[in-house]
Amino acid sequence: MPTLAIVGAGPGMGLAIARTFGSHGFDVALIARTRQKLETLVAQLGQEGITAAAFPADVLDRPSLVDALEAAEAHFGGIDVLEYSPAPHSPVPGITLAAPSEVTVDNLQPMIEYGFYGAVAAARVVLPAMRAAGAGTLLFTTGGGSVDPVPMFGNANAAQAALRNWVINLNKELAGSGVHAAHVAINVWIGEDGPEGGPRATPEQIASLYWDLHEHRERSEAVFNA
């Protein structure tokens, strides 16, 4: 069975992406900070006939992230698709938002560590085996501000734009190798509790885009708009 690894798995987008790939015959490795949350997701997917397993790790603790991905590879016999989308829905120490004029090295660095360096570390674990096999997909998620910046997210947008640039460049390097890298920018509020009148979408509506990028490999990025 092919395997999808989700870094930043949660009950919203992570679960929806897991269900989407699981419905196409994928096993799922779920990676996030909290084992209890992951085990709940594993149970939910199991009830739906999708094989999943939990591998706790913190993207800010890169050795733990590497260990989790290597454990997932050993457990499932490899990783065919990596999806990276951690989002600090609960407070993450050191991470605060800043407008562009308020950005400092101190408030930008944690955003880069969380959103960019973690993605690079994750890719470096799975990429060698994908290259050797001549097949694989690397998917990386940011907010829409990586493409069209929003002032209140000045430091987050800068870090996410760096990730976007690297992913598109990585895909150029991988051309002809059988491995595909793509960036997804989500330019809507996810779920029903967003700002009144703002664009929104359900996780399930967005998740189909990830399968499309995996199946149709001509694109290195996609923006989800309402």
mmCIF file of N, CA and C in Angstrom, residues 21 61 103 116 146 150 158 180 192 194 197:
data_model
loop_
_atom_site.group_PDB
_atom_site.id
_atom_site.type_symbol
_atom_site.label_atom_id
_atom_site.label_comp_id
_atom_site.label_asym_id
_atom_site.label_seq_id
_atom_site.Cartn_x
_atom_site.Cartn_y
_atom_site.Cartn_z
ATOM 1 N N PHE A 21 -6.739 10.824 0.643
ATOM 2 C CA PHE A 21 -5.745 9.859 0.157
ATOM 3 C C PHE A 21 -6.112 8.442 0.597
ATOM 4 N N ASP A 61 11.521 20.950 17.065
ATOM 5 C CA ASP A 61 12.547 20.029 17.558
ATOM 6 C C ASP A 61 12.888 19.109 16.389
ATOM 7 N N VAL A 103 8.376 43.879 12.131
ATOM 8 C CA VAL A 103 9.155 42.639 12.035
ATOM 9 C C VAL A 103 10.574 42.885 12.527
ATOM 10 N N PHE A 116 9.438 27.061 7.691
ATOM 11 C CA PHE A 116 10.365 26.814 6.583
ATOM 12 C C PHE A 116 11.388 25.737 6.924
ATOM 13 N N SER A 146 1.444 33.988 1.503
ATOM 14 C CA SER A 146 2.733 33.664 0.871
ATOM 15 C C SER A 146 2.764 34.161 -0.572
ATOM 16 N N VAL A 150 -0.500 39.854 3.610
ATOM 17 C CA VAL A 150 -1.486 40.561 4.434
ATOM 18 C C VAL A 150 -0.722 41.240 5.563
ATOM 19 N N ALA A 158 6.382 36.420 5.365
ATOM 20 C CA ALA A 158 7.764 36.389 4.874
ATOM 21 C C ALA A 158 8.333 34.971 4.949
ATOM 22 N N HIS A 180 7.921 14.878 -7.523
ATOM 23 C CA HIS A 180 7.202 16.130 -7.773
ATOM 24 C C HIS A 180 7.056 16.897 -6.467
ATOM 25 N N GLU A 192 -16.178 26.950 9.640
ATOM 26 C CA GLU A 192 -17.368 27.798 9.696
ATOM 27 C C GLU A 192 -17.274 28.958 10.677
ATOM 28 N N GLY A 194 -15.111 31.524 10.895
ATOM 29 C CA GLY A 194 -14.259 32.622 10.468
ATOM 30 C C GLY A 194 -14.951 33.966 10.551
ATOM 31 N N GLY A 197 -18.610 37.335 6.695
ATOM 32 C CA GLY A 197 -18.515 37.859 5.341
ATOM 33 C C GLY A 197 -17.243 37.509 4.607
#
